[in-house]
mmCIF file of C-alpha atoms in Angstrom:
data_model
loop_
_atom_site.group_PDB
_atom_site.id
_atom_site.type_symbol
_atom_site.label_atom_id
_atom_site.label_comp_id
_atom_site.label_asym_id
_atom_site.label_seq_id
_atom_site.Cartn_x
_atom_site.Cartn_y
_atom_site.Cartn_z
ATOM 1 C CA UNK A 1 -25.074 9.802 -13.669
ATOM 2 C CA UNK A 2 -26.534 9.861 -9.704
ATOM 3 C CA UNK A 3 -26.612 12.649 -8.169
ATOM 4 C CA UNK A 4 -24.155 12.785 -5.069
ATOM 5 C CA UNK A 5 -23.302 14.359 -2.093
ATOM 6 C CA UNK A 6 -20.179 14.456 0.124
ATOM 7 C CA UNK A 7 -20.555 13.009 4.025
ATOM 8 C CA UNK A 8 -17.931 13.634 6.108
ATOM 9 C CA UNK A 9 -17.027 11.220 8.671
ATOM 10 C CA UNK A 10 -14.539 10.942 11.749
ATOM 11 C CA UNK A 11 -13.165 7.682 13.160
ATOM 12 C CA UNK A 12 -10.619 6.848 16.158
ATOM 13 C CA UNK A 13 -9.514 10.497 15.011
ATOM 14 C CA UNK A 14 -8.992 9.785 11.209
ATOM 15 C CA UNK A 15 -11.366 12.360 8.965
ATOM 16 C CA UNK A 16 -12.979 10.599 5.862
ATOM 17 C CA UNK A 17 -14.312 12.239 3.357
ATOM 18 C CA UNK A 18 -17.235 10.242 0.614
ATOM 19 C CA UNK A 19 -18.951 11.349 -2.721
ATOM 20 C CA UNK A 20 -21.661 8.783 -2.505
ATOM 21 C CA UNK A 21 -24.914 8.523 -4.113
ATOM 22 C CA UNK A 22 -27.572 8.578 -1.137
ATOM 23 C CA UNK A 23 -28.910 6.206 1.108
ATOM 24 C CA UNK A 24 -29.657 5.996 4.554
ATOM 25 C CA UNK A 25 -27.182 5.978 7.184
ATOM 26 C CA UNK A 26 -27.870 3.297 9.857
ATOM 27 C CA UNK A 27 -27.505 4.514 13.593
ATOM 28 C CA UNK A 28 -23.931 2.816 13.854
ATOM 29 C CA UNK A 29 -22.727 4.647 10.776
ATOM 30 C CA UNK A 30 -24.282 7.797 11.225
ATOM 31 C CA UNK A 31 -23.150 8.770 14.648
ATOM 32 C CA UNK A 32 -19.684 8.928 13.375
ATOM 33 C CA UNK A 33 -20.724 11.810 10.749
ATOM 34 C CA UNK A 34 -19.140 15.494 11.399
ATOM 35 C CA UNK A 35 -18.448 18.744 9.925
ATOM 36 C CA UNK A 36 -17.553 19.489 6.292
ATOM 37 C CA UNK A 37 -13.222 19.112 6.672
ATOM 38 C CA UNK A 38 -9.931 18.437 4.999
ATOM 39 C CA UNK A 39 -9.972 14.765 4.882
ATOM 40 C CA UNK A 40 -7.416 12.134 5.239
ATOM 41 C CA UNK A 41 -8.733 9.628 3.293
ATOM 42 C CA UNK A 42 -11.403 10.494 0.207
ATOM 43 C CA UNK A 43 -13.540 7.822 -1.438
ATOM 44 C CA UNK A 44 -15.625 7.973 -4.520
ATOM 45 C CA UNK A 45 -18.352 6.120 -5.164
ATOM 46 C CA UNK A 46 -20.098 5.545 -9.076
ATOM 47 C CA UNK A 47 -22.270 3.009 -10.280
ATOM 48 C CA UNK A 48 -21.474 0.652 -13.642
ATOM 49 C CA UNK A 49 -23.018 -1.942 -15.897
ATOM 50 C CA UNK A 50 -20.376 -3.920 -15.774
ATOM 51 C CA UNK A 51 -17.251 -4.466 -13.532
ATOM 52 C CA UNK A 52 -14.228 -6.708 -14.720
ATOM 53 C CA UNK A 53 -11.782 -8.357 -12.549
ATOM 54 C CA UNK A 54 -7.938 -6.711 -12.896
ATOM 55 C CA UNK A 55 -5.561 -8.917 -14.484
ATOM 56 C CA UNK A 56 -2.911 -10.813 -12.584
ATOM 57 C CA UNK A 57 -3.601 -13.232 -10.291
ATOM 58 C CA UNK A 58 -5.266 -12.144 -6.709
ATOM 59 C CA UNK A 59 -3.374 -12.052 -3.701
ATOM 60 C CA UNK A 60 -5.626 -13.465 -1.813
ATOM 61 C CA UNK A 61 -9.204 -15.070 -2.404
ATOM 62 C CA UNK A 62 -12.115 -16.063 -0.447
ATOM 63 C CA UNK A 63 -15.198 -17.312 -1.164
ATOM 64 C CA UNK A 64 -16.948 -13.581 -1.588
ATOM 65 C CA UNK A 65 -14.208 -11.461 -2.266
ATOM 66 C CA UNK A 66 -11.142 -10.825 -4.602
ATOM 67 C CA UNK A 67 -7.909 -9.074 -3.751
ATOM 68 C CA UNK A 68 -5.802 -7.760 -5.824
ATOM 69 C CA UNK A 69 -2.431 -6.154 -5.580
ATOM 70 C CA UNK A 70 -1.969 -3.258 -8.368
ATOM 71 C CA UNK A 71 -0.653 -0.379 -8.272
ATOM 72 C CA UNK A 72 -2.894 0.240 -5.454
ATOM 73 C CA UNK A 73 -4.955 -2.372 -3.909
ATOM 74 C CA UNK A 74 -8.732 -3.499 -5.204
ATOM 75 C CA UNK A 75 -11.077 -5.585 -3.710
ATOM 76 C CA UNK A 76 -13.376 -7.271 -5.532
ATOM 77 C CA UNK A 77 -16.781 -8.628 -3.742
ATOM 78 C CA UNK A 78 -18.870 -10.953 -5.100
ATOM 79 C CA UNK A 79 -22.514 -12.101 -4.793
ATOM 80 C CA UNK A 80 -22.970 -11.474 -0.816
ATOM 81 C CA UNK A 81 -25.690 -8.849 0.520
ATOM 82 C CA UNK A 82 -23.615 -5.628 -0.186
ATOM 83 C CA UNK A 83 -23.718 -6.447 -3.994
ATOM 84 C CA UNK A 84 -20.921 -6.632 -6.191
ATOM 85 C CA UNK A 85 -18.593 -3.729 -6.241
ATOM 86 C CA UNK A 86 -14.404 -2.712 -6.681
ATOM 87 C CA UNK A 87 -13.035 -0.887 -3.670
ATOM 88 C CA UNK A 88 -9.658 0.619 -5.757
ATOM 89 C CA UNK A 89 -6.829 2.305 -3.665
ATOM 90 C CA UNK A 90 -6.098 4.485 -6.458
ATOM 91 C CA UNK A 91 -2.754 5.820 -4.878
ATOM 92 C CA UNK A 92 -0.057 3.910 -2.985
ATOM 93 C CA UNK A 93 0.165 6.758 0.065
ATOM 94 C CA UNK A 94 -4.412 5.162 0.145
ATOM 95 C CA UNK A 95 -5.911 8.734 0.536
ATOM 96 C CA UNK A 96 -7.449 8.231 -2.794
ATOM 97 C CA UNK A 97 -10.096 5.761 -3.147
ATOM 98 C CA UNK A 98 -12.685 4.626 -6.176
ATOM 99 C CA UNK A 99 -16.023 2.591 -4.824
ATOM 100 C CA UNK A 100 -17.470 1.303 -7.883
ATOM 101 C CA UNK A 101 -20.897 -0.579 -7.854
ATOM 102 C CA UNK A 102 -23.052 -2.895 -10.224
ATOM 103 C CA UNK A 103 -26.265 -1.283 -11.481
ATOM 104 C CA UNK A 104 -27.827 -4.570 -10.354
ATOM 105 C CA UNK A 105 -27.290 -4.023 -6.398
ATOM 106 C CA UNK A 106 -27.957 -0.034 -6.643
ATOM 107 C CA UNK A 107 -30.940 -0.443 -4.428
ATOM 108 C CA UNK A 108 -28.447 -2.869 -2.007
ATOM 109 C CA UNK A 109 -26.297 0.233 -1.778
ATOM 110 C CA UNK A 110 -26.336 1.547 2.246
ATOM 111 C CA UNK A 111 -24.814 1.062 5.544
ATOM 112 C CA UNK A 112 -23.622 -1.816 5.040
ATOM 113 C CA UNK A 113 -21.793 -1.931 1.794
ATOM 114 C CA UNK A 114 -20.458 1.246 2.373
ATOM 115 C CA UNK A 115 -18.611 0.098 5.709
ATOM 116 C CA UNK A 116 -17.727 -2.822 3.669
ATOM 117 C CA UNK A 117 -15.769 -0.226 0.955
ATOM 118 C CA UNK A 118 -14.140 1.586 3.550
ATOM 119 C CA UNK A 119 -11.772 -1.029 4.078
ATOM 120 C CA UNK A 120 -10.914 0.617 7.710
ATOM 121 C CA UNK A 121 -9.159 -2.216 9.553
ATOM 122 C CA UNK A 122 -6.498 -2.143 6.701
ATOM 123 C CA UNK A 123 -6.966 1.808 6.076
ATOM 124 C CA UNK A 124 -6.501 2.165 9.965
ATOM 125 C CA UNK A 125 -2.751 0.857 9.838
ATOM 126 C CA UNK A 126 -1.590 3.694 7.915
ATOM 127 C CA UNK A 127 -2.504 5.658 11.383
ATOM 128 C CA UNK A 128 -0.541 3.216 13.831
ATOM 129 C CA UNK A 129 -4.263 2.116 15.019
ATOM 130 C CA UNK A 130 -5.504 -1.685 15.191
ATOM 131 C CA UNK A 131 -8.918 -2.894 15.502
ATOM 132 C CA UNK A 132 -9.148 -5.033 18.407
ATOM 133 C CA UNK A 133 -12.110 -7.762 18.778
ATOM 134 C CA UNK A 134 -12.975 -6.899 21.983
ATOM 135 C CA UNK A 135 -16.305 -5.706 24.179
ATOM 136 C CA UNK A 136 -15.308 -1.905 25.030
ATOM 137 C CA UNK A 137 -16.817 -0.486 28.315
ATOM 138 C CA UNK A 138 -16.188 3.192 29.856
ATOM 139 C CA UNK A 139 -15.837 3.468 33.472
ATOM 140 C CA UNK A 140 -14.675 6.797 35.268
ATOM 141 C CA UNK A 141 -13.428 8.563 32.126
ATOM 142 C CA UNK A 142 -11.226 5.375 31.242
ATOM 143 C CA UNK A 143 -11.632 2.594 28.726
ATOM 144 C CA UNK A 144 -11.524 -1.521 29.804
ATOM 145 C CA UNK A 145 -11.060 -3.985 26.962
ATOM 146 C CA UNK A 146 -12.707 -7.639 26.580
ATOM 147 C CA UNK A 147 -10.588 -9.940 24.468
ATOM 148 C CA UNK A 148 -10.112 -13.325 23.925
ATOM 149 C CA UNK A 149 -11.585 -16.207 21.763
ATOM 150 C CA UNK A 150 -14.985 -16.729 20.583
ATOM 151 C CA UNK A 151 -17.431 -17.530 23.296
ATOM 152 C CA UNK A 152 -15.523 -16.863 26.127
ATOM 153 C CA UNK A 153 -17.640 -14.434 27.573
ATOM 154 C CA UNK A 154 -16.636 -11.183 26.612
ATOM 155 C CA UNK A 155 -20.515 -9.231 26.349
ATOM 156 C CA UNK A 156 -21.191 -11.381 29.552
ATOM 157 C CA UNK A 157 -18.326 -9.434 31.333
ATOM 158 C CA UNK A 158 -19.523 -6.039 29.728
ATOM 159 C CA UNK A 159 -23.109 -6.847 30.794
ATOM 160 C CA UNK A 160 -22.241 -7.439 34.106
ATOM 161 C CA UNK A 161 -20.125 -3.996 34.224
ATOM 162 C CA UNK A 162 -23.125 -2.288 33.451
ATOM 163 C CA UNK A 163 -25.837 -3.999 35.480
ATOM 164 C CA UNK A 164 -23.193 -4.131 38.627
ATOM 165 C CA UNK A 165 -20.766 -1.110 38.098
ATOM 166 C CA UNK A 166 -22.989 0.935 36.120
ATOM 167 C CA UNK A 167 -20.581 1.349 33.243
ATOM 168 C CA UNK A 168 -21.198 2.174 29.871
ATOM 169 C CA UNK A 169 -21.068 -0.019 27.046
ATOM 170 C CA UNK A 170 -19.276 1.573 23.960
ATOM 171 C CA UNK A 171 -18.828 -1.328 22.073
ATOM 172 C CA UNK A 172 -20.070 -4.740 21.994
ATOM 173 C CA UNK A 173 -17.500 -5.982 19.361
ATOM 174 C CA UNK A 174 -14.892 -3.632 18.104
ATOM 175 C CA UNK A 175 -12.589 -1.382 19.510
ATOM 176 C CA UNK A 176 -10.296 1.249 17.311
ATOM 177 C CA UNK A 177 -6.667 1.148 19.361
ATOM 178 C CA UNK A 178 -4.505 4.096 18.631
ATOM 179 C CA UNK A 179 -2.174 6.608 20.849
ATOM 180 C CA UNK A 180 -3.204 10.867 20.822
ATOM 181 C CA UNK A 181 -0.461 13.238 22.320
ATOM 182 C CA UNK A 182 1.512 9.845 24.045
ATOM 183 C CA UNK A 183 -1.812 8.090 25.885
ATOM 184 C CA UNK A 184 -3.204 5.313 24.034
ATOM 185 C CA UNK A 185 -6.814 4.789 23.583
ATOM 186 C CA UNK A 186 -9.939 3.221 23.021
ATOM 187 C CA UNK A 187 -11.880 4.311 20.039
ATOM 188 C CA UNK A 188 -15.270 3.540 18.952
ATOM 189 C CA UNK A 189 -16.403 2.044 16.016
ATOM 190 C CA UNK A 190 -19.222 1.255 13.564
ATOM 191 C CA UNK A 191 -18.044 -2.263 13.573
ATOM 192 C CA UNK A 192 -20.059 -3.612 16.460
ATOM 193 C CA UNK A 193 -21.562 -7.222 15.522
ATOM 194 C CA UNK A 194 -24.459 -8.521 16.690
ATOM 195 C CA UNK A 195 -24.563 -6.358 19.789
ATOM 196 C CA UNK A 196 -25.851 -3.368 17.973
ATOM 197 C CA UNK A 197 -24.202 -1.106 20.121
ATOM 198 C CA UNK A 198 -21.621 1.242 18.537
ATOM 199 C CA UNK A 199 -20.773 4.906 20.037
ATOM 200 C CA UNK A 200 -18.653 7.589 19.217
ATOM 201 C CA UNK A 201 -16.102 7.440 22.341
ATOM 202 C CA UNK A 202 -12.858 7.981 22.570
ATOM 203 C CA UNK A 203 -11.758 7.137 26.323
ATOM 204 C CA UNK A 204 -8.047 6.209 27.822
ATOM 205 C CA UNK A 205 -7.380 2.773 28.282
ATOM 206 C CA UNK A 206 -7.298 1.778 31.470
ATOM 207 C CA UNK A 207 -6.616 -2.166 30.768
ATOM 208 C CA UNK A 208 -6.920 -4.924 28.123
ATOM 209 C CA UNK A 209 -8.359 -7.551 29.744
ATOM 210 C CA UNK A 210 -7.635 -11.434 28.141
ATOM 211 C CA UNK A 211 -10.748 -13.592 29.194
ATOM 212 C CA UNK A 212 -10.751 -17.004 29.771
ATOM 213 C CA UNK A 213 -13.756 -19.193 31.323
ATOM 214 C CA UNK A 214 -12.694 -21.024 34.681
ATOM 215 C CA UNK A 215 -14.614 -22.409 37.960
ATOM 216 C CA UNK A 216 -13.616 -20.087 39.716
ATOM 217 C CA UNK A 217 -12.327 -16.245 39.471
ATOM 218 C CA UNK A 218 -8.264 -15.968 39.161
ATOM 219 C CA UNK A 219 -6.509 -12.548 37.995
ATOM 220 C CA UNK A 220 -3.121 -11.881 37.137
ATOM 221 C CA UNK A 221 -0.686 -9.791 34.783
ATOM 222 C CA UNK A 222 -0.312 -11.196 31.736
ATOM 223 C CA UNK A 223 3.501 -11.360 29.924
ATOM 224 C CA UNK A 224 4.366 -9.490 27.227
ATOM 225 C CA UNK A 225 4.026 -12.737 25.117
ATOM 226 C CA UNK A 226 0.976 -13.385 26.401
ATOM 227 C CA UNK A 227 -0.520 -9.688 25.388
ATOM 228 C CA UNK A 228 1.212 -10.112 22.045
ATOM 229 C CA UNK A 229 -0.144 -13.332 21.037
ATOM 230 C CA UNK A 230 -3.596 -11.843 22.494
ATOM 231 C CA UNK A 231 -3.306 -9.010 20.210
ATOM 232 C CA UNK A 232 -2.617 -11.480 17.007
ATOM 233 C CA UNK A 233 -5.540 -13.200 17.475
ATOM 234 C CA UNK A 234 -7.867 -10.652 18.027
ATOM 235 C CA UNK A 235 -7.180 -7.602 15.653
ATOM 236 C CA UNK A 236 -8.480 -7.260 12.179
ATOM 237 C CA UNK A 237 -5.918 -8.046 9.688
ATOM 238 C CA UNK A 238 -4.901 -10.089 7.008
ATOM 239 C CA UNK A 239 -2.449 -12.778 7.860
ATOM 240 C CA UNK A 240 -1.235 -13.520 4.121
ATOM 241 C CA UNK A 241 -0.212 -10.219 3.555
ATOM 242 C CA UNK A 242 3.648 -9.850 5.056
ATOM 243 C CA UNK A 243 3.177 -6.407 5.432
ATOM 244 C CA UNK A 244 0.686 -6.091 7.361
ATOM 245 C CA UNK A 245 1.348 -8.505 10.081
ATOM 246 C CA UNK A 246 5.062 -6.561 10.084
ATOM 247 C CA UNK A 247 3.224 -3.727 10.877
ATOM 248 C CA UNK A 248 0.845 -5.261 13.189
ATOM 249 C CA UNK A 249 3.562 -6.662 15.509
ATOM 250 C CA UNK A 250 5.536 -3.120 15.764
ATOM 251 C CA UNK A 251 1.927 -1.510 16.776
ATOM 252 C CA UNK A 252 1.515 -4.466 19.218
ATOM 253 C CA UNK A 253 4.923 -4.039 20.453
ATOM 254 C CA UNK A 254 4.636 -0.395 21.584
ATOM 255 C CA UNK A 255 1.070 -1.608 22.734
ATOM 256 C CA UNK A 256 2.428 -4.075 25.054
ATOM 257 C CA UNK A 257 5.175 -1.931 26.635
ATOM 258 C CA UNK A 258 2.647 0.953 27.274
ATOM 259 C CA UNK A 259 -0.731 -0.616 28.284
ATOM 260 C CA UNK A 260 -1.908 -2.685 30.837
ATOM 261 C CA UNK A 261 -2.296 -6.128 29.526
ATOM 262 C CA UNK A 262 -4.127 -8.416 32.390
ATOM 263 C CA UNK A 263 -5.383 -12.322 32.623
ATOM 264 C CA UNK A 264 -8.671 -13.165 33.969
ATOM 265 C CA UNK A 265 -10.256 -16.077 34.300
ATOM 266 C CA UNK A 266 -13.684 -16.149 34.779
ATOM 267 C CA UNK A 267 -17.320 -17.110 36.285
ATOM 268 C CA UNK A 268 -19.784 -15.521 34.396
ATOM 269 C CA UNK A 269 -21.399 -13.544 37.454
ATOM 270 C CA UNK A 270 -20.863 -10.554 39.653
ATOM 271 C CA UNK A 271 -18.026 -12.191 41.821
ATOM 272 C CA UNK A 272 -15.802 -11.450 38.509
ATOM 273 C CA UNK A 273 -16.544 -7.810 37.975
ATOM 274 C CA UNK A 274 -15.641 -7.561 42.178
ATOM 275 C CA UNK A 275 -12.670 -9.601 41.653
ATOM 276 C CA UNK A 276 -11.465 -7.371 38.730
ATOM 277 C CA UNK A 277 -12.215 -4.186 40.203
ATOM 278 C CA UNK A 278 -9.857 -4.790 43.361
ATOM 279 C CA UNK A 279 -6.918 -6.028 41.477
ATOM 280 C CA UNK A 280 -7.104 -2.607 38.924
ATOM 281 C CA UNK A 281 -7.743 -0.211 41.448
ATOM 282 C CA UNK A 282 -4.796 -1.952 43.447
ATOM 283 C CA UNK A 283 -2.522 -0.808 40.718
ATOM 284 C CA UNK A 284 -3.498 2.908 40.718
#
């Protein structure tokens, strides 16, 4: 049996709690450790020989993963570079969780893999939080949001933030969403792509911003439809599960009423930071 210890970690305000054997913590991981605590969620982690699919049928299947709807909820991963290993909700209420990894990928075991286990973007619901695709970016104490399809430019707008507005760049890829004492905010998270830049902020939102690319620089309000079917296509969740998209709309509902959603289409270059700077400090 491996030796373990406990690490204590805090995300978007949710305190996790894992027995793991050790490895090293990459910079995106570890800056979310804290203080020994009464956790919300607990995970376990163990090695085996062997690990055997459950029986049943799984609820979904992709080409490197397995899931599985129990009495809990297990994951099964297969053959990618965080080895093959069960992530088991062991209790419906998913503060109880068993990580169990093949003896063949125990030197794979890290970072990586154990991001993979945590299973937050599904974990996260539980909390009324979403994870938004989306570059985050602080400026004066408040959080603005870069959504929209692939390629459109969101790190270009972030960039240009920071080299123009000197802003800070919290995320390059993921945001944590979720409301504290009736203000919602933007939460960091160890989910940050290829940016490589991943900070433990939490900062009011000033707006979600919906890129689009355009000759020319054009801002506006976006609808409540518009936000919602933003939000749809760029948070972290599983579309064949019922429940979860249920619960994704409500969040996005009380998202939509209470944030401020805005359009802008875009030239990648200074003109659109100056642009969107005089239509959101118009609205203070």
């Amino acid at each position: 049996m491996c030796k373990k210890e406990i690490r204590f970690y805090e995300i978007a305000g949710v305190k996790i709690s894992m027995a793991t054997p050790d490895f090293k913590e990459n910079e995106r991981l570890s800056c979310f450790r804290c203080e020994p605590c009464e956790a919300d969620v607990i995970y376990d982690v163990e090695f085996a020989e062997k690990i055997s699919s459950p029986a049943g049928e799984p609820a979904a299947k992709k080409l490197d993963f397995e899931i599985y709807q129990t009495s809990g909820r297990t994951r099964l991963f297969r053959g990618d570079c965080a080895g093959v290993y069960v992530a088991k909700h062991e209790t419906e209420d998913g503060k109880f969780h068993k990580v169990t990894v093949c003896t063949d990928y125990k030197n794979t075991w890290g970072s990586y893999s154990a991001l993979k286990s945590l299973d937050l973007p599904y974990r996260m619901l539980f909390y009324e939080a979403l994870f938004l695709h989306a570059s985050y970016i602080g400026r004066n104490g408040r959080a603005i949001l870069f959504s929209g399809d692939k390629q459109v430019g969101k790190s270009t707008q972030a960039n240009n933030w920071q080299v123009c507005r000197n802003a800070e760049i919290v995320n390059g890829d993921r945001a944590v969403l979720r409301k504290f004492d009736g203000i919602w905010h933007a939460c960091g998270s160890p989910y940050c792509g290829t940016s490589n830049i991943s900070k433990n902020k939490n900062l009011p939102i000033e707006a979600i911003v919906i890129l689009s690319k355009g000759d020319k620089n054009n801002v506006s309000l976006a609808s409540p439809k518009e936000a919602v079917l933003s939000l749809m296509n760029n948070c972290t969740f599983e579309a064949w599960d019922s429940e979860q998209v249920e619960r994704i709309l409500e969040i996005a509902e009380h998202l939509v009423n209470e944030v401020l959603f805005v359009k802008l289409s875009c030239t990648p270059d200074e003109s659109a930071v100056q642009v969107l700077e005089k239509f959101l400090d118009g609205i203070k």
